[in-house]
CSV table of C-alpha atoms in Angstrom, one decimal:
chain,number,residue,atom,x,y,z
A,1,UNK,CA,-10.8,25.7,13.2
A,2,UNK,CA,-12.9,28.0,11.0
A,3,UNK,CA,-15.8,26.6,9.1
A,4,UNK,CA,-16.4,28.1,5.6
A,5,UNK,CA,-19.5,28.1,3.5
A,6,UNK,CA,-20.4,29.8,0.2
A,7,UNK,CA,-24.1,30.6,-0.3
A,8,UNK,CA,-25.8,32.3,-3.2
A,9,UNK,CA,-27.8,35.4,-3.8
A,10,UNK,CA,-29.4,36.2,-0.5
A,11,UNK,CA,-27.1,37.7,2.2
A,12,UNK,CA,-29.9,37.7,4.7
A,13,UNK,CA,-30.1,33.9,4.2
A,14,UNK,CA,-26.3,33.7,4.5
A,15,UNK,CA,-26.5,35.5,7.9
A,16,UNK,CA,-29.1,33.0,9.0
A,17,UNK,CA,-26.8,30.1,7.9
A,18,UNK,CA,-24.1,31.5,10.2
A,19,UNK,CA,-26.4,30.6,13.2
A,20,UNK,CA,-26.4,27.0,12.0
A,21,UNK,CA,-22.7,26.7,12.9
A,22,UNK,CA,-22.8,28.8,16.1
A,23,UNK,CA,-22.3,25.8,18.3
A,24,UNK,CA,-19.2,24.9,16.3
A,25,UNK,CA,-17.4,28.1,17.4
A,26,UNK,CA,-17.2,26.7,20.9
A,27,UNK,CA,-14.7,23.9,20.1
A,28,UNK,CA,-12.1,23.1,17.5
A,29,UNK,CA,-12.9,21.2,14.4
A,30,UNK,CA,-10.9,19.7,11.6
A,31,UNK,CA,-11.1,21.0,8.0
A,32,UNK,CA,-12.6,24.0,6.3
A,33,UNK,CA,-15.3,22.9,3.9
A,34,UNK,CA,-16.3,25.3,1.1
A,35,UNK,CA,-19.9,24.8,-0.1
A,36,UNK,CA,-20.4,26.4,-3.5
A,37,UNK,CA,-24.0,27.2,-4.4
A,38,UNK,CA,-23.9,30.0,-7.0
A,39,UNK,CA,-26.6,31.6,-9.1
A,40,UNK,CA,-25.2,33.3,-12.2
A,41,UNK,CA,-22.0,34.9,-11.0
A,42,UNK,CA,-23.2,35.8,-7.5
A,43,UNK,CA,-21.7,33.9,-4.6
A,44,UNK,CA,-21.8,34.9,-0.9
A,45,UNK,CA,-19.4,33.4,1.6
A,46,UNK,CA,-20.3,32.9,5.3
A,47,UNK,CA,-17.5,32.2,7.7
A,48,UNK,CA,-18.1,31.1,11.3
A,49,UNK,CA,-16.0,29.4,13.9
A,50,UNK,CA,-13.4,29.8,16.6
A,51,UNK,CA,-9.7,30.0,16.5
A,52,UNK,CA,-7.7,27.1,15.1
A,53,UNK,CA,-6.7,24.5,17.6
A,54,UNK,CA,-3.2,22.9,17.7
A,55,UNK,CA,-4.6,19.9,19.5
A,56,UNK,CA,-5.9,17.0,17.3
A,57,UNK,CA,-9.1,15.3,18.4
A,58,UNK,CA,-8.4,12.5,20.8
A,59,UNK,CA,-9.4,8.9,20.0
A,60,UNK,CA,-12.4,8.1,22.0
A,61,UNK,CA,-12.9,5.1,24.1
A,62,UNK,CA,-16.2,3.7,22.9
A,63,UNK,CA,-17.2,2.4,26.4
A,64,UNK,CA,-16.8,5.8,28.0
A,65,UNK,CA,-19.5,8.4,28.4
A,66,UNK,CA,-23.0,8.1,27.2
A,67,UNK,CA,-25.8,6.2,28.9
A,68,UNK,CA,-25.5,2.5,28.9
A,69,UNK,CA,-28.7,0.4,28.3
A,70,UNK,CA,-29.3,-3.3,29.0
A,71,UNK,CA,-31.5,-4.2,26.0
A,72,UNK,CA,-32.7,-7.4,27.7
A,73,UNK,CA,-34.2,-5.2,30.4
A,74,UNK,CA,-35.8,-2.9,27.8
A,75,UNK,CA,-34.4,0.4,29.0
A,76,UNK,CA,-32.6,0.0,32.3
A,77,UNK,CA,-30.1,2.9,32.2
A,78,UNK,CA,-26.8,3.0,34.0
A,79,UNK,CA,-23.5,4.8,33.8
A,80,UNK,CA,-21.0,4.2,31.1
A,81,UNK,CA,-18.3,1.6,31.9
A,82,UNK,CA,-15.4,4.0,31.6
A,83,UNK,CA,-15.1,7.1,33.7
A,84,UNK,CA,-12.9,9.1,31.2
A,85,UNK,CA,-10.6,11.8,32.4
A,86,UNK,CA,-11.9,11.9,36.1
A,87,UNK,CA,-13.9,15.0,35.3
A,88,UNK,CA,-11.0,17.4,35.2
A,89,UNK,CA,-12.0,20.9,34.1
A,90,UNK,CA,-11.0,22.5,30.8
A,91,UNK,CA,-9.9,26.1,30.3
A,92,UNK,CA,-13.5,27.4,30.7
A,93,UNK,CA,-14.6,24.8,33.2
A,94,UNK,CA,-15.4,25.3,36.9
A,95,UNK,CA,-13.7,22.5,38.8
A,96,UNK,CA,-14.6,24.0,42.1
A,97,UNK,CA,-18.2,22.8,41.5
A,98,UNK,CA,-17.2,19.2,41.4
A,99,UNK,CA,-16.0,19.1,45.0
A,100,UNK,CA,-17.5,16.2,46.9
A,101,UNK,CA,-18.8,14.5,43.8
A,102,UNK,CA,-17.4,11.1,42.6
A,103,UNK,CA,-16.0,11.2,39.1
A,104,UNK,CA,-17.4,11.7,36.5
A,105,UNK,CA,-20.2,13.5,38.4
A,106,UNK,CA,-20.3,17.2,39.2
A,107,UNK,CA,-22.5,19.9,40.6
A,108,UNK,CA,-22.8,22.3,37.6
A,109,UNK,CA,-26.3,23.9,38.0
A,110,UNK,CA,-25.3,26.0,41.1
A,111,UNK,CA,-28.6,24.9,42.7
A,112,UNK,CA,-28.9,24.0,46.3
A,113,UNK,CA,-31.8,21.7,45.4
A,114,UNK,CA,-29.5,19.3,43.5
A,115,UNK,CA,-26.1,17.8,44.0
A,116,UNK,CA,-23.8,15.9,41.7
A,117,UNK,CA,-26.5,16.0,39.0
A,118,UNK,CA,-24.2,16.3,36.0
A,119,UNK,CA,-22.3,13.5,34.2
A,120,UNK,CA,-19.2,15.2,32.8
A,121,UNK,CA,-18.5,12.1,30.6
A,122,UNK,CA,-21.5,12.7,28.4
A,123,UNK,CA,-23.3,16.0,29.1
A,124,UNK,CA,-23.4,18.2,26.0
A,125,UNK,CA,-23.5,21.3,28.1
A,126,UNK,CA,-20.8,20.2,30.5
A,127,UNK,CA,-18.4,18.0,28.6
A,128,UNK,CA,-15.4,17.2,30.7
A,129,UNK,CA,-16.0,20.2,32.9
A,130,UNK,CA,-18.9,22.5,33.9
A,131,UNK,CA,-20.1,24.9,31.2
A,132,UNK,CA,-18.0,23.4,28.4
A,133,UNK,CA,-20.4,22.9,25.6
A,134,UNK,CA,-20.1,20.3,22.8
A,135,UNK,CA,-21.7,20.5,19.4
A,136,UNK,CA,-21.3,16.9,18.5
A,137,UNK,CA,-21.3,14.2,21.2
A,138,UNK,CA,-19.4,13.9,24.4
A,139,UNK,CA,-17.6,10.7,25.3
A,140,UNK,CA,-15.4,10.0,28.3
A,141,UNK,CA,-15.4,13.8,28.9
A,142,UNK,CA,-14.0,14.6,25.5
A,143,UNK,CA,-16.1,16.4,22.8
A,144,UNK,CA,-16.2,15.0,19.4
A,145,UNK,CA,-17.3,17.8,17.2
A,146,UNK,CA,-19.9,17.8,14.5
A,147,UNK,CA,-18.4,18.9,11.1
A,148,UNK,CA,-21.0,20.4,8.8
A,149,UNK,CA,-20.2,19.5,5.1
A,150,UNK,CA,-23.2,21.2,3.6
A,151,UNK,CA,-26.1,23.1,5.3
A,152,UNK,CA,-29.7,22.5,4.4
A,153,UNK,CA,-32.4,25.1,5.3
A,154,UNK,CA,-35.2,22.6,5.4
A,155,UNK,CA,-33.4,19.7,7.0
A,156,UNK,CA,-32.9,16.3,5.3
A,157,UNK,CA,-35.8,14.0,6.1
A,158,UNK,CA,-35.3,10.6,4.4
A,159,UNK,CA,-32.2,11.9,2.9
A,160,UNK,CA,-30.1,10.4,0.2
A,161,UNK,CA,-26.4,9.8,1.0
A,162,UNK,CA,-24.0,7.5,-0.6
A,163,UNK,CA,-20.4,7.0,0.4
A,164,UNK,CA,-17.6,5.8,-1.9
A,165,UNK,CA,-13.8,5.4,-1.3
A,166,UNK,CA,-13.1,8.9,-2.7
A,167,UNK,CA,-16.3,11.0,-2.0
A,168,UNK,CA,-19.6,11.4,-0.3
A,169,UNK,CA,-22.6,12.3,-2.5
A,170,UNK,CA,-25.8,13.8,-1.1
A,171,UNK,CA,-29.0,15.7,-2.0
A,172,UNK,CA,-29.5,18.8,0.1
A,173,UNK,CA,-31.5,22.1,0.1
A,174,UNK,CA,-29.0,24.8,1.1
A,175,UNK,CA,-31.4,27.6,0.0
A,176,UNK,CA,-35.0,28.4,0.0
A,177,UNK,CA,-35.4,28.6,-3.8
A,178,UNK,CA,-36.9,25.1,-4.0
A,179,UNK,CA,-33.8,23.8,-5.9
A,180,UNK,CA,-32.3,20.6,-4.7
A,181,UNK,CA,-28.5,20.4,-4.9
A,182,UNK,CA,-26.5,17.4,-5.7
A,183,UNK,CA,-23.3,17.8,-3.8
A,184,UNK,CA,-20.0,16.0,-3.7
A,185,UNK,CA,-17.7,16.0,-0.7
A,186,UNK,CA,-14.1,15.1,-1.8
A,187,UNK,CA,-12.4,13.2,1.0
A,188,UNK,CA,-8.9,13.9,-0.2
A,189,UNK,CA,-9.4,17.7,-0.8
A,190,UNK,CA,-11.7,18.0,2.3
A,191,UNK,CA,-14.0,20.2,0.2
A,192,UNK,CA,-17.7,20.2,-0.8
A,193,UNK,CA,-18.9,21.3,-4.3
A,194,UNK,CA,-22.2,21.5,-6.0
A,195,UNK,CA,-22.5,19.3,-9.0
A,196,UNK,CA,-26.0,20.1,-10.1
A,197,UNK,CA,-29.0,22.3,-9.3
A,198,UNK,CA,-32.2,20.2,-9.6
A,199,UNK,CA,-35.9,21.0,-9.8
A,200,UNK,CA,-36.9,17.3,-10.1
A,201,UNK,CA,-36.3,16.9,-6.3
A,202,UNK,CA,-35.1,13.3,-6.2
A,203,UNK,CA,-34.7,11.7,-2.8
A,204,UNK,CA,-32.0,9.0,-3.3
A,205,UNK,CA,-28.6,9.0,-4.9
A,206,UNK,CA,-26.6,5.8,-5.8
A,207,UNK,CA,-23.0,6.0,-7.0
A,208,UNK,CA,-22.0,3.6,-9.8
A,209,UNK,CA,-18.9,3.0,-11.9
A,210,UNK,CA,-20.3,5.0,-14.8
A,211,UNK,CA,-22.0,7.8,-13.0
A,212,UNK,CA,-24.6,8.6,-10.4
A,213,UNK,CA,-28.3,7.5,-10.3
A,214,UNK,CA,-30.9,9.7,-8.7
A,215,UNK,CA,-34.4,8.4,-8.0
A,216,UNK,CA,-37.6,9.1,-6.2
A,217,UNK,CA,-39.2,6.1,-4.4
A,218,UNK,CA,-42.7,7.4,-4.8
A,219,UNK,CA,-42.7,8.2,-8.5
A,220,UNK,CA,-40.3,5.5,-9.9
A,221,UNK,CA,-38.5,8.2,-11.8
A,222,UNK,CA,-34.7,7.7,-12.4
A,223,UNK,CA,-32.1,10.1,-13.6
A,224,UNK,CA,-28.5,9.4,-14.5
A,225,UNK,CA,-25.6,11.9,-14.0
A,226,UNK,CA,-22.5,11.1,-16.1
A,227,UNK,CA,-18.9,12.0,-15.5
A,228,UNK,CA,-19.5,15.4,-17.2
A,229,UNK,CA,-22.3,16.2,-14.7
A,230,UNK,CA,-24.9,16.0,-17.4
A,231,UNK,CA,-28.4,14.9,-16.1
A,232,UNK,CA,-30.6,12.7,-18.3
A,233,UNK,CA,-33.8,11.0,-17.5
A,234,UNK,CA,-33.3,7.2,-17.6
A,235,UNK,CA,-35.6,4.8,-19.3
A,236,UNK,CA,-35.4,2.7,-16.2
A,237,UNK,CA,-38.3,2.9,-13.7
A,238,UNK,CA,-37.4,2.0,-10.2
A,239,UNK,CA,-38.4,2.4,-6.6
A,240,UNK,CA,-35.3,0.7,-5.2
A,241,UNK,CA,-31.8,0.1,-6.7
A,242,UNK,CA,-28.5,-1.4,-5.8
A,243,UNK,CA,-25.2,-2.2,-7.4
A,244,UNK,CA,-23.0,-5.3,-7.5
A,245,UNK,CA,-19.8,-4.5,-9.3
A,246,UNK,CA,-20.7,-2.9,-12.7
A,247,UNK,CA,-24.2,-4.3,-12.7
A,248,UNK,CA,-27.2,-2.2,-11.7
A,249,UNK,CA,-30.2,-4.0,-10.2
A,250,UNK,CA,-33.6,-2.2,-9.9
A,251,UNK,CA,-37.1,-3.1,-8.8
A,252,UNK,CA,-40.1,-1.2,-9.8
A,253,UNK,CA,-43.4,-1.3,-11.7
A,254,UNK,CA,-41.9,-3.6,-14.3
A,255,UNK,CA,-40.5,-6.0,-11.8
A,256,UNK,CA,-36.8,-6.8,-11.2
A,257,UNK,CA,-34.3,-5.9,-13.9
A,258,UNK,CA,-30.6,-5.8,-14.3
A,259,UNK,CA,-28.4,-3.7,-16.5
A,260,UNK,CA,-24.6,-3.5,-17.0
A,261,UNK,CA,-23.4,0.1,-16.6
A,262,UNK,CA,-22.7,1.7,-19.9
A,263,UNK,CA,-25.4,-0.4,-21.6
A,264,UNK,CA,-29.0,0.4,-22.4
A,265,UNK,CA,-30.0,-3.3,-22.6
A,266,UNK,CA,-32.2,-4.5,-19.7
A,267,UNK,CA,-32.3,-8.1,-18.5
A,268,UNK,CA,-35.4,-9.2,-16.7
A,269,UNK,CA,-35.0,-11.3,-13.6
A,270,UNK,CA,-37.6,-13.5,-11.9
A,271,UNK,CA,-38.9,-12.6,-8.5
A,272,UNK,CA,-39.5,-15.2,-5.8
A,273,UNK,CA,-42.6,-17.3,-6.2
A,274,UNK,CA,-45.8,-15.5,-5.2
A,275,UNK,CA,-44.1,-12.1,-5.1
A,276,UNK,CA,-45.6,-9.7,-7.6
A,277,UNK,CA,-44.1,-6.3,-8.6
A,278,UNK,CA,-47.4,-4.6,-8.0
A,279,UNK,CA,-48.9,-4.6,-4.5
A,280,UNK,CA,-46.3,-5.5,-1.9
A,281,UNK,CA,-43.5,-3.0,-1.3
A,282,UNK,CA,-40.1,-4.2,-2.6
A,283,UNK,CA,-36.6,-3.1,-1.5
A,284,UNK,CA,-33.3,-4.2,-2.7
A,285,UNK,CA,-29.9,-4.3,-1.0
A,286,UNK,CA,-26.6,-6.2,-1.6
A,287,UNK,CA,-23.5,-7.3,0.2
A,288,UNK,CA,-21.2,-7.3,-2.8
A,289,UNK,CA,-22.2,-10.6,-4.4
A,290,UNK,CA,-25.7,-11.4,-3.2
A,291,UNK,CA,-28.9,-9.6,-3.8
A,292,UNK,CA,-31.3,-9.3,-0.9
A,293,UNK,CA,-35.0,-8.6,-1.4
A,294,UNK,CA,-37.3,-7.3,1.3
A,295,UNK,CA,-41.0,-7.8,0.5
A,296,UNK,CA,-43.5,-5.9,2.6
A,297,UNK,CA,-47.3,-6.5,2.5
A,298,UNK,CA,-49.0,-3.7,4.4
A,299,UNK,CA,-52.5,-4.9,3.3
A,300,UNK,CA,-52.2,-8.1,5.4
A,301,UNK,CA,-53.5,-7.9,8.9
A,302,UNK,CA,-51.2,-7.8,10.7
A,303,UNK,CA,-48.7,-6.5,8.2
A,304,UNK,CA,-46.2,-9.1,7.0
A,305,UNK,CA,-42.7,-9.1,5.5
A,306,UNK,CA,-40.3,-11.6,4.0
A,307,UNK,CA,-36.6,-11.6,3.1
A,308,UNK,CA,-35.0,-13.5,0.2
A,309,UNK,CA,-31.5,-13.7,-1.2
A,310,UNK,CA,-30.1,-14.4,-4.6
A,311,UNK,CA,-26.4,-15.2,-5.5
A,312,UNK,CA,-25.9,-12.8,-8.4
A,313,UNK,CA,-22.6,-14.4,-9.3
A,314,UNK,CA,-24.3,-17.7,-10.4
A,315,UNK,CA,-26.3,-17.5,-13.7
A,316,UNK,CA,-28.9,-20.1,-12.8
A,317,UNK,CA,-29.2,-19.1,-9.1
A,318,UNK,CA,-32.7,-19.0,-7.6
A,319,UNK,CA,-34.1,-17.0,-4.7
A,320,UNK,CA,-33.6,-18.5,-1.3
A,321,UNK,CA,-36.0,-17.6,1.6
A,322,UNK,CA,-34.2,-16.1,4.5
A,323,UNK,CA,-37.0,-15.2,7.0
A,324,UNK,CA,-40.5,-13.8,7.4
A,325,UNK,CA,-42.3,-12.1,10.1
A,326,UNK,CA,-45.1,-9.7,11.3
A,327,UNK,CA,-44.7,-6.0,11.2
A,328,UNK,CA,-43.9,-3.1,8.9
A,329,UNK,CA,-40.3,-2.9,7.8
A,330,UNK,CA,-38.8,0.6,7.5
A,331,UNK,CA,-35.1,-0.1,6.8
A,332,UNK,CA,-33.0,-2.9,5.4
A,333,UNK,CA,-29.2,-3.3,5.8
A,334,UNK,CA,-27.2,-6.3,4.6
A,335,UNK,CA,-23.8,-7.9,5.6
A,336,UNK,CA,-22.1,-11.0,4.3
A,337,UNK,CA,-23.9,-13.1,6.9
A,338,UNK,CA,-27.3,-11.6,7.6
A,339,UNK,CA,-30.0,-9.2,6.8
A,340,UNK,CA,-31.0,-6.6,9.4
A,341,UNK,CA,-34.5,-5.1,9.3
A,342,UNK,CA,-35.9,-2.3,11.3
A,343,UNK,CA,-39.5,-3.2,12.1
A,344,UNK,CA,-42.5,-1.1,13.2
A,345,UNK,CA,-44.4,-3.7,15.3
A,346,UNK,CA,-48.2,-3.6,14.8
A,347,UNK,CA,-49.7,-2.2,18.0
A,348,UNK,CA,-53.4,-1.8,18.8
A,349,UNK,CA,-53.3,0.7,21.6
A,350,UNK,CA,-55.3,3.8,20.3
A,351,UNK,CA,-53.4,6.2,22.5
A,352,UNK,CA,-49.9,5.1,21.4
A,353,UNK,CA,-48.0,8.0,19.7
A,354,UNK,CA,-45.4,5.7,18.1
A,355,UNK,CA,-45.5,2.0,17.2
A,356,UNK,CA,-42.9,0.0,19.1
A,357,UNK,CA,-39.9,-0.9,17.1
A,358,UNK,CA,-37.6,-3.9,16.8
A,359,UNK,CA,-34.2,-4.3,15.1
A,360,UNK,CA,-34.2,-7.9,13.9
A,361,UNK,CA,-31.3,-10.0,12.6
A,362,UNK,CA,-32.1,-12.6,10.0
A,363,UNK,CA,-29.0,-14.8,9.5
A,364,UNK,CA,-28.4,-16.5,6.2
A,365,UNK,CA,-27.9,-19.7,8.2
A,366,UNK,CA,-31.6,-19.6,9.2
A,367,UNK,CA,-31.3,-18.2,12.7
A,368,UNK,CA,-33.2,-15.0,13.6
A,369,UNK,CA,-33.2,-12.8,16.7
A,370,UNK,CA,-34.3,-9.5,18.0
A,371,UNK,CA,-31.3,-7.2,18.8
A,372,UNK,CA,-33.1,-4.2,20.0
A,373,UNK,CA,-36.6,-3.7,21.2
A,374,UNK,CA,-38.7,-0.6,22.0
A,375,UNK,CA,-36.3,2.0,20.5
A,376,UNK,CA,-37.5,5.0,18.4
A,377,UNK,CA,-34.9,4.5,15.6
A,378,UNK,CA,-34.9,6.4,12.3
A,379,UNK,CA,-32.0,4.7,10.7
A,380,UNK,CA,-29.0,2.5,11.4
A,381,UNK,CA,-25.7,1.6,9.9
A,382,UNK,CA,-23.2,-1.3,10.4
A,383,UNK,CA,-19.5,-1.2,10.0
A,384,UNK,CA,-17.2,-4.0,8.8
A,385,UNK,CA,-16.7,-5.2,12.4
A,386,UNK,CA,-20.5,-5.5,13.1
A,387,UNK,CA,-20.7,-2.4,15.2
A,388,UNK,CA,-24.1,-0.7,15.0
A,389,UNK,CA,-24.9,3.1,14.9
A,390,UNK,CA,-28.5,4.0,15.4
A,391,UNK,CA,-30.2,7.4,14.9
A,392,UNK,CA,-32.7,7.6,17.7
A,393,UNK,CA,-35.6,10.1,18.0
A,394,UNK,CA,-38.3,10.3,20.6
A,395,UNK,CA,-38.0,12.2,23.9
A,396,UNK,CA,-34.4,13.2,23.1
A,397,UNK,CA,-32.3,12.9,19.9
A,398,UNK,CA,-29.3,10.7,20.3
A,399,UNK,CA,-26.8,8.5,18.7
A,400,UNK,CA,-26.9,4.9,20.0
A,401,UNK,CA,-24.1,2.4,19.5
A,402,UNK,CA,-23.7,-1.3,20.1
A,403,UNK,CA,-21.7,-4.3,19.0
A,404,UNK,CA,-22.8,-7.7,17.9
A,405,UNK,CA,-20.2,-9.0,20.4
A,406,UNK,CA,-22.5,-7.8,23.1
A,407,UNK,CA,-25.8,-6.6,21.6
A,408,UNK,CA,-27.5,-6.3,25.1
A,409,UNK,CA,-25.2,-3.4,25.9
A,410,UNK,CA,-26.2,-0.2,24.2
A,411,UNK,CA,-24.5,3.2,24.8
A,412,UNK,CA,-26.5,6.3,24.1
A,413,UNK,CA,-24.9,9.7,23.3
A,414,UNK,CA,-27.3,12.7,23.5
A,415,UNK,CA,-27.1,15.0,20.5
A,416,UNK,CA,-28.6,18.4,19.6
A,417,UNK,CA,-29.5,17.5,16.1
A,418,UNK,CA,-32.2,15.2,14.8
A,419,UNK,CA,-30.3,12.4,13.0
A,420,UNK,CA,-32.2,11.1,10.0
A,421,UNK,CA,-29.8,9.1,7.7
A,422,UNK,CA,-26.5,7.4,8.6
A,423,UNK,CA,-23.7,6.1,6.3
A,424,UNK,CA,-20.2,5.0,7.3
A,425,UNK,CA,-16.7,4.7,6.1
A,426,UNK,CA,-13.6,3.6,8.0
A,427,UNK,CA,-13.1,6.9,9.8
A,428,UNK,CA,-16.4,8.8,9.9
A,429,UNK,CA,-20.1,8.6,10.4
A,430,UNK,CA,-21.8,10.7,7.8
A,431,UNK,CA,-25.2,12.0,9.0
A,432,UNK,CA,-28.2,13.9,7.5
A,433,UNK,CA,-30.0,16.0,10.0
A,434,UNK,CA,-33.7,16.8,10.1
A,435,UNK,CA,-32.6,20.3,11.3
A,436,UNK,CA,-30.6,23.0,9.4
A,437,UNK,CA,-27.3,21.2,10.0
A,438,UNK,CA,-27.8,19.3,6.7
A,439,UNK,CA,-25.0,16.9,5.8
A,440,UNK,CA,-22.4,16.5,8.5
A,441,UNK,CA,-19.9,14.0,9.8
A,442,UNK,CA,-18.7,12.7,13.2
A,443,UNK,CA,-15.7,10.4,14.1
A,444,UNK,CA,-16.6,6.8,14.3
A,445,UNK,CA,-16.4,5.2,17.8
A,446,UNK,CA,-13.3,3.2,18.7
A,447,UNK,CA,-14.8,0.0,20.2
């Protein structure tokens, strides 16, 4: 299905944007997203894509395709559990090359030096059949296409994405004019619109009941966008913010404060004993009724962190320690039962390019464990059924998935875009790419 974008002012830039979606012309996609970025009255539209497909995307079997990893063995790779569609070729495939190969393997490189070297279940260049390319990820021989919602010429490192029931909000750079765009993807209308052009260049967006909050973690600056899309600098200073109902909680140079949306009155909250607002890095998250605070002390040797939780529904509630450990935390996610922290483990080897990582689970019942070790993960997201999606970098960009029901089994799906930030709803995984793909979405995996 055709992909549509509107881009302003520079037709040469618009032509370059067409190359961003070149891969999508190979397969069918759902939806035509109009990205409006207009300067004055000038708007250019770039259209790219293949012919519409009458075939809806198939529901994928989460166990099929990909590369399966036993985490306990720290990287022992094997074939996916499901073989998929026995390697049958598509319209542009070359089934004759699979002769003599057990499904899902095939001989696709036409080389006499190799034999049965291609896995049709997961290969992006040979998905389901030789020479059938996939622009998203390949599972069980079926391509699940990447849908670009808003391009970004400079990529989206450490991107801000927030997902609500009705919309997805993100901060992207769809042009080279140094203006950051606050965009909204409407789920019902399947369309993307620009809400604001910004020169303040915030990095995070948080969707509240009374509007949007934009902030920059390094400067503590906060801006609020109301329902009329009017931007105003907020008196609040924060490096991390979260919401519980209609209450906004923020931590910054002035400590921890709370404010009911629609009000300007701030309420100061105490931090855990020995935790100071200046010095250690503080990050907030919530699970709908509890606040979770991550405290990182990079000045300690080795670096240390601690996790606390506070029941926000109880007026006289006090902070409860959850866990502490060594290492530098880079990402915090929270569920009703645990805090999950991505840790850069302190490593002394001078020739190491990247510090080893661990994904740690700190249960609110006092139990802690390492779920994943040694992975180069940029971000991770968790759905309501405790399924994990991990954006992996390193030697090859990939999407990795696992379930708490069996955390030792990890399935890796190679991808051609550097995933940076992940957010979920019930149907889609919304991703920010370090490359020009910008904001995009993929179907969630049916476990």
